Amino acid sequence: MTRRMTRMISGLGTMLLSISGMIAFHSAELTAQTIREVAVPGMRGIASVGYRGNTLTVEYNPRTCARLGPELCSFFRAHEYGHIALRHLERGTPVRQAEYEADQWAARNTSPAARAAAIRYFQSGSGGSRRHGSANSRAYRVASAGTSARTRVAVRPDGSRTVKRGYHAVAQRPFNTGMIQPLFRRRVRQ
């Protein structure tokens, strides 16, 4: 190896150590950060995140949460925590991408009951917007993010669940998109 290559490899190693140090620093900073959760009865929507002074605050509407149920409210609050964990407020992530990532983060970090409640809510046609995407796409996003490729939880429109395991589970897309009910209707009519 030439001296130039040795210096280049050494410099690359130093750069990688520097990057890993920055990642460790930022993740430690994130865990040390104070996050307040505040009930705001008159707010529009279910939940939102923002700064109140210098403190990150997750606001939620307790009236809407009482009407929709604790599981669904838990999912939407987790969605807002996803924005914090993924640093969307600091990085200036494009809005649609940020909402997509926050939905996936919430699906991975909430209970199966909260995921199922969110999927049912989105499959009913609620929860879609220009900012968040269509309700159908959100249902698929939550269903596919909440499970791995080896275990797929199929949530049917009636709320019941089926668990498929193994590589064949990936092909069970109709269950995850809410399309299983229309598929069954077509078969019955024919």
mmCIF file with all atom_site columns, C-alpha atoms in Angstrom:
data_model
loop_
_atom_site.group_PDB
_atom_site.id
_atom_site.type_symbol
_atom_site.label_atom_id
_atom_site.label_alt_id
_atom_site.label_comp_id
_atom_site.label_asym_id
_atom_site.label_entity_id
_atom_site.label_seq_id
_atom_site.pdbx_PDB_ins_code
_atom_site.Cartn_x
_atom_site.Cartn_y
_atom_site.Cartn_z
_atom_site.occupancy
_atom_site.B_iso_or_equiv
_atom_site.pdbx_formal_charge
_atom_site.auth_seq_id
_atom_site.auth_comp_id
_atom_site.auth_asym_id
_atom_site.auth_atom_id
_atom_site.pdbx_PDB_model_num
ATOM 1   C CA . MET A 1 1   ? 0.000   0.000   0.000  1.00 0.00 ? 1   MET A CA 1
ATOM 2   C CA . THR A 1 2   ? 1.244   3.473   -0.784 1.00 0.00 ? 2   THR A CA 1
ATOM 3   C CA . ARG A 1 3   ? 1.542   6.213   1.789  1.00 0.00 ? 3   ARG A CA 1
ATOM 4   C CA . ARG A 1 4   ? -1.217  8.164   0.087  1.00 0.00 ? 4   ARG A CA 1
ATOM 5   C CA . MET A 1 5   ? -3.667  5.238   0.386  1.00 0.00 ? 5   MET A CA 1
ATOM 6   C CA . THR A 1 6   ? -2.665  4.712   4.015  1.00 0.00 ? 6   THR A CA 1
ATOM 7   C CA . ARG A 1 7   ? -3.344  8.379   4.816  1.00 0.00 ? 7   ARG A CA 1
ATOM 8   C CA . MET A 1 8   ? -6.656  8.250   2.953  1.00 0.00 ? 8   MET A CA 1
ATOM 9   C CA . ILE A 1 9   ? -7.784  5.122   4.846  1.00 0.00 ? 9   ILE A CA 1
ATOM 10  C CA . SER A 1 10  ? -6.643  6.651   8.135  1.00 0.00 ? 10  SER A CA 1
ATOM 11  C CA . GLY A 1 11  ? -8.569  9.851   7.349  1.00 0.00 ? 11  GLY A CA 1
ATOM 12  C CA . LEU A 1 12  ? -11.657 7.837   6.447  1.00 0.00 ? 12  LEU A CA 1
ATOM 13  C CA . GLY A 1 13  ? -11.448 5.973   9.760  1.00 0.00 ? 13  GLY A CA 1
ATOM 14  C CA . THR A 1 14  ? -11.162 9.261   11.651 1.00 0.00 ? 14  THR A CA 1
ATOM 15  C CA . MET A 1 15  ? -14.171 10.640  9.772  1.00 0.00 ? 15  MET A CA 1
ATOM 16  C CA . LEU A 1 16  ? -16.235 7.528   10.613 1.00 0.00 ? 16  LEU A CA 1
ATOM 17  C CA . LEU A 1 17  ? -15.290 7.820   14.292 1.00 0.00 ? 17  LEU A CA 1
ATOM 18  C CA . SER A 1 18  ? -16.301 11.477  14.187 1.00 0.00 ? 18  SER A CA 1
ATOM 19  C CA . ILE A 1 19  ? -19.686 10.653  12.618 1.00 0.00 ? 19  ILE A CA 1
ATOM 20  C CA . SER A 1 20  ? -20.387 7.871   15.125 1.00 0.00 ? 20  SER A CA 1
ATOM 21  C CA . GLY A 1 21  ? -19.461 10.271  17.936 1.00 0.00 ? 21  GLY A CA 1
ATOM 22  C CA . MET A 1 22  ? -21.898 12.871  16.598 1.00 0.00 ? 22  MET A CA 1
ATOM 23  C CA . ILE A 1 23  ? -24.673 10.268  16.400 1.00 0.00 ? 23  ILE A CA 1
ATOM 24  C CA . ALA A 1 24  ? -24.001 9.155   19.984 1.00 0.00 ? 24  ALA A CA 1
ATOM 25  C CA . PHE A 1 25  ? -23.971 12.795  21.133 1.00 0.00 ? 25  PHE A CA 1
ATOM 26  C CA . HIS A 1 26  ? -27.279 13.614  19.448 1.00 0.00 ? 26  HIS A CA 1
ATOM 27  C CA . SER A 1 27  ? -29.028 10.482  20.717 1.00 0.00 ? 27  SER A CA 1
ATOM 28  C CA . ALA A 1 28  ? -27.832 11.224  24.266 1.00 0.00 ? 28  ALA A CA 1
ATOM 29  C CA . GLU A 1 29  ? -29.047 14.805  23.826 1.00 0.00 ? 29  GLU A CA 1
ATOM 30  C CA . LEU A 1 30  ? -32.452 13.536  22.679 1.00 0.00 ? 30  LEU A CA 1
ATOM 31  C CA . THR A 1 31  ? -32.904 11.242  25.681 1.00 0.00 ? 31  THR A CA 1
ATOM 32  C CA . ALA A 1 32  ? -31.950 14.050  28.057 1.00 0.00 ? 32  ALA A CA 1
ATOM 33  C CA . GLN A 1 33  ? -34.477 16.407  26.469 1.00 0.00 ? 33  GLN A CA 1
ATOM 34  C CA . THR A 1 34  ? -37.572 17.304  28.480 1.00 0.00 ? 34  THR A CA 1
ATOM 35  C CA . ILE A 1 35  ? -40.859 16.691  26.707 1.00 0.00 ? 35  ILE A CA 1
ATOM 36  C CA . ARG A 1 36  ? -44.120 17.922  28.205 1.00 0.00 ? 36  ARG A CA 1
ATOM 37  C CA . GLU A 1 37  ? -47.515 16.463  27.418 1.00 0.00 ? 37  GLU A CA 1
ATOM 38  C CA . VAL A 1 38  ? -50.403 18.912  27.728 1.00 0.00 ? 38  VAL A CA 1
ATOM 39  C CA . ALA A 1 39  ? -54.167 18.377  27.406 1.00 0.00 ? 39  ALA A CA 1
ATOM 40  C CA . VAL A 1 40  ? -55.739 21.155  25.296 1.00 0.00 ? 40  VAL A CA 1
ATOM 41  C CA . PRO A 1 41  ? -59.536 20.616  25.187 1.00 0.00 ? 41  PRO A CA 1
ATOM 42  C CA . GLY A 1 42  ? -60.259 23.215  22.488 1.00 0.00 ? 42  GLY A CA 1
ATOM 43  C CA . MET A 1 43  ? -57.583 22.284  19.947 1.00 0.00 ? 43  MET A CA 1
ATOM 44  C CA . ARG A 1 44  ? -58.381 21.203  16.389 1.00 0.00 ? 44  ARG A CA 1
ATOM 45  C CA . GLY A 1 45  ? -57.422 17.643  15.619 1.00 0.00 ? 45  GLY A CA 1
ATOM 46  C CA . ILE A 1 46  ? -56.243 14.939  17.969 1.00 0.00 ? 46  ILE A CA 1
ATOM 47  C CA . ALA A 1 47  ? -52.597 15.732  18.733 1.00 0.00 ? 47  ALA A CA 1
ATOM 48  C CA . SER A 1 48  ? -49.720 17.977  17.691 1.00 0.00 ? 48  SER A CA 1
ATOM 49  C CA . VAL A 1 49  ? -46.129 18.686  18.642 1.00 0.00 ? 49  VAL A CA 1
ATOM 50  C CA . GLY A 1 50  ? -44.257 21.957  18.898 1.00 0.00 ? 50  GLY A CA 1
ATOM 51  C CA . TYR A 1 51  ? -42.221 24.190  21.153 1.00 0.00 ? 51  TYR A CA 1
ATOM 52  C CA . ARG A 1 52  ? -43.688 26.111  24.084 1.00 0.00 ? 52  ARG A CA 1
ATOM 53  C CA . GLY A 1 53  ? -40.838 28.405  24.932 1.00 0.00 ? 53  GLY A CA 1
ATOM 54  C CA . ASN A 1 54  ? -37.784 26.142  24.848 1.00 0.00 ? 54  ASN A CA 1
ATOM 55  C CA . THR A 1 55  ? -39.681 22.993  25.828 1.00 0.00 ? 55  THR A CA 1
ATOM 56  C CA . LEU A 1 56  ? -40.910 20.411  23.341 1.00 0.00 ? 56  LEU A CA 1
ATOM 57  C CA . THR A 1 57  ? -44.604 19.871  23.968 1.00 0.00 ? 57  THR A CA 1
ATOM 58  C CA . VAL A 1 58  ? -46.994 17.191  22.769 1.00 0.00 ? 58  VAL A CA 1
ATOM 59  C CA . GLU A 1 59  ? -50.513 18.582  22.904 1.00 0.00 ? 59  GLU A CA 1
ATOM 60  C CA . TYR A 1 60  ? -53.603 16.395  22.651 1.00 0.00 ? 60  TYR A CA 1
ATOM 61  C CA . ASN A 1 61  ? -57.343 16.988  22.726 1.00 0.00 ? 61  ASN A CA 1
ATOM 62  C CA . PRO A 1 62  ? -58.817 15.014  25.670 1.00 0.00 ? 62  PRO A CA 1
ATOM 63  C CA . ARG A 1 63  ? -62.388 15.413  24.371 1.00 0.00 ? 63  ARG A CA 1
ATOM 64  C CA . THR A 1 64  ? -61.526 13.905  20.998 1.00 0.00 ? 64  THR A CA 1
ATOM 65  C CA . CYS A 1 65  ? -59.492 11.193  22.728 1.00 0.00 ? 65  CYS A CA 1
ATOM 66  C CA . ALA A 1 66  ? -62.449 10.309  24.964 1.00 0.00 ? 66  ALA A CA 1
ATOM 67  C CA . ARG A 1 67  ? -64.705 10.070  21.903 1.00 0.00 ? 67  ARG A CA 1
ATOM 68  C CA . LEU A 1 68  ? -62.279 8.002   19.780 1.00 0.00 ? 68  LEU A CA 1
ATOM 69  C CA . GLY A 1 69  ? -60.914 5.784   22.545 1.00 0.00 ? 69  GLY A CA 1
ATOM 70  C CA . PRO A 1 70  ? -57.649 5.459   24.469 1.00 0.00 ? 70  PRO A CA 1
ATOM 71  C CA . GLU A 1 71  ? -55.941 3.128   21.964 1.00 0.00 ? 71  GLU A CA 1
ATOM 72  C CA . LEU A 1 72  ? -56.383 5.481   19.019 1.00 0.00 ? 72  LEU A CA 1
ATOM 73  C CA . CYS A 1 73  ? -55.350 8.463   21.128 1.00 0.00 ? 73  CYS A CA 1
ATOM 74  C CA . SER A 1 74  ? -52.261 6.516   22.191 1.00 0.00 ? 74  SER A CA 1
ATOM 75  C CA . PHE A 1 75  ? -51.348 5.947   18.539 1.00 0.00 ? 75  PHE A CA 1
ATOM 76  C CA . PHE A 1 76  ? -51.694 9.640   17.652 1.00 0.00 ? 76  PHE A CA 1
ATOM 77  C CA . ARG A 1 77  ? -49.648 10.731  20.650 1.00 0.00 ? 77  ARG A CA 1
ATOM 78  C CA . ALA A 1 78  ? -46.981 8.183   19.655 1.00 0.00 ? 78  ALA A CA 1
ATOM 79  C CA . HIS A 1 79  ? -47.081 9.695   16.148 1.00 0.00 ? 79  HIS A CA 1
ATOM 80  C CA . GLU A 1 80  ? -46.150 13.069  17.661 1.00 0.00 ? 80  GLU A CA 1
ATOM 81  C CA . TYR A 1 81  ? -43.365 11.484  19.727 1.00 0.00 ? 81  TYR A CA 1
ATOM 82  C CA . GLY A 1 82  ? -42.154 10.007  16.436 1.00 0.00 ? 82  GLY A CA 1
ATOM 83  C CA . HIS A 1 83  ? -41.647 13.532  15.090 1.00 0.00 ? 83  HIS A CA 1
ATOM 84  C CA . ILE A 1 84  ? -39.496 14.256  18.150 1.00 0.00 ? 84  ILE A CA 1
ATOM 85  C CA . ALA A 1 85  ? -37.500 11.012  18.016 1.00 0.00 ? 85  ALA A CA 1
ATOM 86  C CA . LEU A 1 86  ? -36.836 11.437  14.291 1.00 0.00 ? 86  LEU A CA 1
ATOM 87  C CA . ARG A 1 87  ? -35.883 15.105  14.825 1.00 0.00 ? 87  ARG A CA 1
ATOM 88  C CA . HIS A 1 88  ? -38.335 16.424  12.245 1.00 0.00 ? 88  HIS A CA 1
ATOM 89  C CA . LEU A 1 89  ? -38.724 19.792  13.969 1.00 0.00 ? 89  LEU A CA 1
ATOM 90  C CA . GLU A 1 90  ? -34.978 20.440  13.840 1.00 0.00 ? 90  GLU A CA 1
ATOM 91  C CA . ARG A 1 91  ? -34.003 18.975  10.474 1.00 0.00 ? 91  ARG A CA 1
ATOM 92  C CA . GLY A 1 92  ? -36.623 20.623  8.285  1.00 0.00 ? 92  GLY A CA 1
ATOM 93  C CA . THR A 1 93  ? -37.799 17.305  6.823  1.00 0.00 ? 93  THR A CA 1
ATOM 94  C CA . PRO A 1 94  ? -40.356 17.729  3.999  1.00 0.00 ? 94  PRO A CA 1
ATOM 95  C CA . VAL A 1 95  ? -43.864 17.553  5.476  1.00 0.00 ? 95  VAL A CA 1
ATOM 96  C CA . ARG A 1 96  ? -45.176 14.468  3.626  1.00 0.00 ? 96  ARG A CA 1
ATOM 97  C CA . GLN A 1 97  ? -41.985 12.528  4.378  1.00 0.00 ? 97  GLN A CA 1
ATOM 98  C CA . ALA A 1 98  ? -42.105 13.559  8.048  1.00 0.00 ? 98  ALA A CA 1
ATOM 99  C CA . GLU A 1 99  ? -45.717 12.407  8.404  1.00 0.00 ? 99  GLU A CA 1
ATOM 100 C CA . TYR A 1 100 ? -44.967 9.111   6.649  1.00 0.00 ? 100 TYR A CA 1
ATOM 101 C CA . GLU A 1 101 ? -41.992 8.438   8.945  1.00 0.00 ? 101 GLU A CA 1
ATOM 102 C CA . ALA A 1 102 ? -43.930 9.443   12.084 1.00 0.00 ? 102 ALA A CA 1
ATOM 103 C CA . ASP A 1 103 ? -46.755 7.023   11.196 1.00 0.00 ? 103 ASP A CA 1
ATOM 104 C CA . GLN A 1 104 ? -44.229 4.220   10.781 1.00 0.00 ? 104 GLN A CA 1
ATOM 105 C CA . TRP A 1 105 ? -42.454 5.124   14.028 1.00 0.00 ? 105 TRP A CA 1
ATOM 106 C CA . ALA A 1 106 ? -45.762 5.142   15.918 1.00 0.00 ? 106 ALA A CA 1
ATOM 107 C CA . ALA A 1 107 ? -46.719 1.765   14.429 1.00 0.00 ? 107 ALA A CA 1
ATOM 108 C CA . ARG A 1 108 ? -43.442 0.253   15.615 1.00 0.00 ? 108 ARG A CA 1
ATOM 109 C CA . ASN A 1 109 ? -43.596 1.806   19.087 1.00 0.00 ? 109 ASN A CA 1
ATOM 110 C CA . THR A 1 110 ? -47.215 1.346   20.193 1.00 0.00 ? 110 THR A CA 1
ATOM 111 C CA . SER A 1 111 ? -49.192 -1.631  21.372 1.00 0.00 ? 111 SER A CA 1
ATOM 112 C CA . PRO A 1 112 ? -50.901 -3.998  18.915 1.00 0.00 ? 112 PRO A CA 1
ATOM 113 C CA . ALA A 1 113 ? -54.257 -2.678  20.194 1.00 0.00 ? 113 ALA A CA 1
ATOM 114 C CA . ALA A 1 114 ? -53.266 0.916   19.341 1.00 0.00 ? 114 ALA A CA 1
ATOM 115 C CA . ARG A 1 115 ? -52.076 -0.149  15.869 1.00 0.00 ? 115 ARG A CA 1
ATOM 116 C CA . ALA A 1 116 ? -55.328 -2.048  15.253 1.00 0.00 ? 116 ALA A CA 1
ATOM 117 C CA . ALA A 1 117 ? -57.373 0.981   16.375 1.00 0.00 ? 117 ALA A CA 1
ATOM 118 C CA . ALA A 1 118 ? -55.411 3.240   14.006 1.00 0.00 ? 118 ALA A CA 1
ATOM 119 C CA . ILE A 1 119 ? -55.852 0.830   11.095 1.00 0.00 ? 119 ILE A CA 1
ATOM 120 C CA . ARG A 1 120 ? -59.621 0.607   11.698 1.00 0.00 ? 120 ARG A CA 1
ATOM 121 C CA . TYR A 1 121 ? -59.835 4.401   11.955 1.00 0.00 ? 121 TYR A CA 1
ATOM 122 C CA . PHE A 1 122 ? -57.943 4.914   8.694  1.00 0.00 ? 122 PHE A CA 1
ATOM 123 C CA . GLN A 1 123 ? -59.863 2.140   6.909  1.00 0.00 ? 123 GLN A CA 1
ATOM 124 C CA . SER A 1 124 ? -63.098 3.924   7.813  1.00 0.00 ? 124 SER A CA 1
ATOM 125 C CA . GLY A 1 125 ? -61.891 6.828   5.663  1.00 0.00 ? 125 GLY A CA 1
ATOM 126 C CA . SER A 1 126 ? -60.911 9.128   8.536  1.00 0.00 ? 126 SER A CA 1
ATOM 127 C CA . GLY A 1 127 ? -57.484 10.601  9.209  1.00 0.00 ? 127 GLY A CA 1
ATOM 128 C CA . GLY A 1 128 ? -56.415 11.396  5.669  1.00 0.00 ? 128 GLY A CA 1
ATOM 129 C CA . SER A 1 129 ? -55.230 14.839  4.552  1.00 0.00 ? 129 SER A CA 1
ATOM 130 C CA . ARG A 1 130 ? -52.896 16.490  2.070  1.00 0.00 ? 130 ARG A CA 1
ATOM 131 C CA . ARG A 1 131 ? -50.289 16.673  4.790  1.00 0.00 ? 131 ARG A CA 1
ATOM 132 C CA . HIS A 1 132 ? -50.609 13.053  6.004  1.00 0.00 ? 132 HIS A CA 1
ATOM 133 C CA . GLY A 1 133 ? -51.654 11.272  2.813  1.00 0.00 ? 133 GLY A CA 1
ATOM 134 C CA . SER A 1 134 ? -54.892 9.410   2.134  1.00 0.00 ? 134 SER A CA 1
ATOM 135 C CA . ALA A 1 135 ? -56.570 7.442   4.901  1.00 0.00 ? 135 ALA A CA 1
ATOM 136 C CA . ASN A 1 136 ? -56.096 4.237   2.886  1.00 0.00 ? 136 ASN A CA 1
ATOM 137 C CA . SER A 1 137 ? -52.359 4.840   2.454  1.00 0.00 ? 137 SER A CA 1
ATOM 138 C CA . ARG A 1 138 ? -52.025 5.545   6.175  1.00 0.00 ? 138 ARG A CA 1
ATOM 139 C CA . ALA A 1 139 ? -53.805 2.268   6.992  1.00 0.00 ? 139 ALA A CA 1
ATOM 140 C CA . TYR A 1 140 ? -51.376 0.366   4.780  1.00 0.00 ? 140 TYR A CA 1
ATOM 141 C CA . ARG A 1 141 ? -48.379 2.274   6.179  1.00 0.00 ? 141 ARG A CA 1
ATOM 142 C CA . VAL A 1 142 ? -49.323 1.454   9.779  1.00 0.00 ? 142 VAL A CA 1
ATOM 143 C CA . ALA A 1 143 ? -50.143 -2.190  9.027  1.00 0.00 ? 143 ALA A CA 1
ATOM 144 C CA . SER A 1 144 ? -46.915 -2.816  7.139  1.00 0.00 ? 144 SER A CA 1
ATOM 145 C CA . ALA A 1 145 ? -44.641 -0.916  9.543  1.00 0.00 ? 145 ALA A CA 1
ATOM 146 C CA . GLY A 1 146 ? -45.989 -2.571  12.672 1.00 0.00 ? 146 GLY A CA 1
ATOM 147 C CA . THR A 1 147 ? -44.756 -6.020  11.713 1.00 0.00 ? 147 THR A CA 1
ATOM 148 C CA . SER A 1 148 ? -41.662 -7.605  10.250 1.00 0.00 ? 148 SER A CA 1
ATOM 149 C CA . ALA A 1 149 ? -41.432 -9.540  6.990  1.00 0.00 ? 149 ALA A CA 1
ATOM 150 C CA . ARG A 1 150 ? -41.516 -12.817 8.920  1.00 0.00 ? 150 ARG A CA 1
ATOM 151 C CA . THR A 1 151 ? -44.600 -12.058 10.990 1.00 0.00 ? 151 THR A CA 1
ATOM 152 C CA . ARG A 1 152 ? -47.552 -10.291 9.425  1.00 0.00 ? 152 ARG A CA 1
ATOM 153 C CA . VAL A 1 153 ? -50.605 -9.363  11.474 1.00 0.00 ? 153 VAL A CA 1
ATOM 154 C CA . ALA A 1 154 ? -53.683 -9.135  9.295  1.00 0.00 ? 154 ALA A CA 1
ATOM 155 C CA . VAL A 1 155 ? -56.354 -6.831  10.704 1.00 0.00 ? 155 VAL A CA 1
ATOM 156 C CA . ARG A 1 156 ? -59.714 -7.487  9.097  1.00 0.00 ? 156 ARG A CA 1
ATOM 157 C CA . PRO A 1 157 ? -62.390 -4.767  8.822  1.00 0.00 ? 157 PRO A CA 1
ATOM 158 C CA . ASP A 1 158 ? -64.331 -6.336  11.718 1.00 0.00 ? 158 ASP A CA 1
ATOM 159 C CA . GLY A 1 159 ? -61.275 -5.842  13.962 1.00 0.00 ? 159 GLY A CA 1
ATOM 160 C CA . SER A 1 160 ? -60.297 -9.513  14.254 1.00 0.00 ? 160 SER A CA 1
ATOM 161 C CA . ARG A 1 161 ? -56.657 -10.411 13.613 1.00 0.00 ? 161 ARG A CA 1
ATOM 162 C CA . THR A 1 162 ? -54.811 -13.224 11.904 1.00 0.00 ? 162 THR A CA 1
ATOM 163 C CA . VAL A 1 163 ? -51.107 -13.865 12.339 1.00 0.00 ? 163 VAL A CA 1
ATOM 164 C CA . LYS A 1 164 ? -49.085 -15.312 9.480  1.00 0.00 ? 164 LYS A CA 1
ATOM 165 C CA . ARG A 1 165 ? -45.486 -16.401 10.030 1.00 0.00 ? 165 ARG A CA 1
ATOM 166 C CA . GLY A 1 166 ? -42.670 -17.145 7.595  1.00 0.00 ? 166 GLY A CA 1
ATOM 167 C CA . TYR A 1 167 ? -41.586 -15.732 4.251  1.00 0.00 ? 167 TYR A CA 1
ATOM 168 C CA . HIS A 1 168 ? -44.980 -16.418 2.663  1.00 0.00 ? 168 HIS A CA 1
ATOM 169 C CA . ALA A 1 169 ? -46.515 -13.833 5.018  1.00 0.00 ? 169 ALA A CA 1
ATOM 170 C CA . VAL A 1 170 ? -45.307 -10.931 2.855  1.00 0.00 ? 170 VAL A CA 1
ATOM 171 C CA . ALA A 1 171 ? -47.760 -11.872 0.115  1.00 0.00 ? 171 ALA A CA 1
ATOM 172 C CA . GLN A 1 172 ? -50.761 -11.231 2.391  1.00 0.00 ? 172 GLN A CA 1
ATOM 173 C CA . ARG A 1 173 ? -51.137 -7.631  1.173  1.00 0.00 ? 173 ARG A CA 1
ATOM 174 C CA . PRO A 1 174 ? -54.953 -7.609  0.795  1.00 0.00 ? 174 PRO A CA 1
ATOM 175 C CA . PHE A 1 175 ? -55.335 -8.044  4.559  1.00 0.00 ? 175 PHE A CA 1
ATOM 176 C CA . ASN A 1 176 ? -53.073 -5.091  5.304  1.00 0.00 ? 176 ASN A CA 1
ATOM 177 C CA . THR A 1 177 ? -54.605 -2.623  2.861  1.00 0.00 ? 177 THR A CA 1
ATOM 178 C CA . GLY A 1 178 ? -58.196 -3.133  3.919  1.00 0.00 ? 178 GLY A CA 1
ATOM 179 C CA . MET A 1 179 ? -58.961 -4.744  0.557  1.00 0.00 ? 179 MET A CA 1
ATOM 180 C CA . ILE A 1 180 ? -59.988 -8.117  1.979  1.00 0.00 ? 180 ILE A CA 1
ATOM 181 C CA . GLN A 1 181 ? -63.635 -7.113  2.446  1.00 0.00 ? 181 GLN A CA 1
ATOM 182 C CA . PRO A 1 182 ? -64.142 -5.964  -1.196 1.00 0.00 ? 182 PRO A CA 1
ATOM 183 C CA . LEU A 1 183 ? -62.368 -9.121  -2.408 1.00 0.00 ? 183 LEU A CA 1
ATOM 184 C CA . PHE A 1 184 ? -64.788 -11.312 -0.464 1.00 0.00 ? 184 PHE A CA 1
ATOM 185 C CA . ARG A 1 185 ? -67.782 -9.321  -1.759 1.00 0.00 ? 185 ARG A CA 1
ATOM 186 C CA . ARG A 1 186 ? -66.742 -9.911  -5.366 1.00 0.00 ? 186 ARG A CA 1
ATOM 187 C CA . ARG A 1 187 ? -66.510 -13.642 -4.791 1.00 0.00 ? 187 ARG A CA 1
ATOM 188 C CA . VAL A 1 188 ? -69.916 -13.785 -3.136 1.00 0.00 ? 188 VAL A CA 1
ATOM 189 C CA . ARG A 1 189 ? -71.629 -11.848 -5.953 1.00 0.00 ? 189 ARG A CA 1
ATOM 190 C CA . GLN A 1 190 ? -70.235 -13.991 -8.768 1.00 0.00 ? 190 GLN A CA 1
#
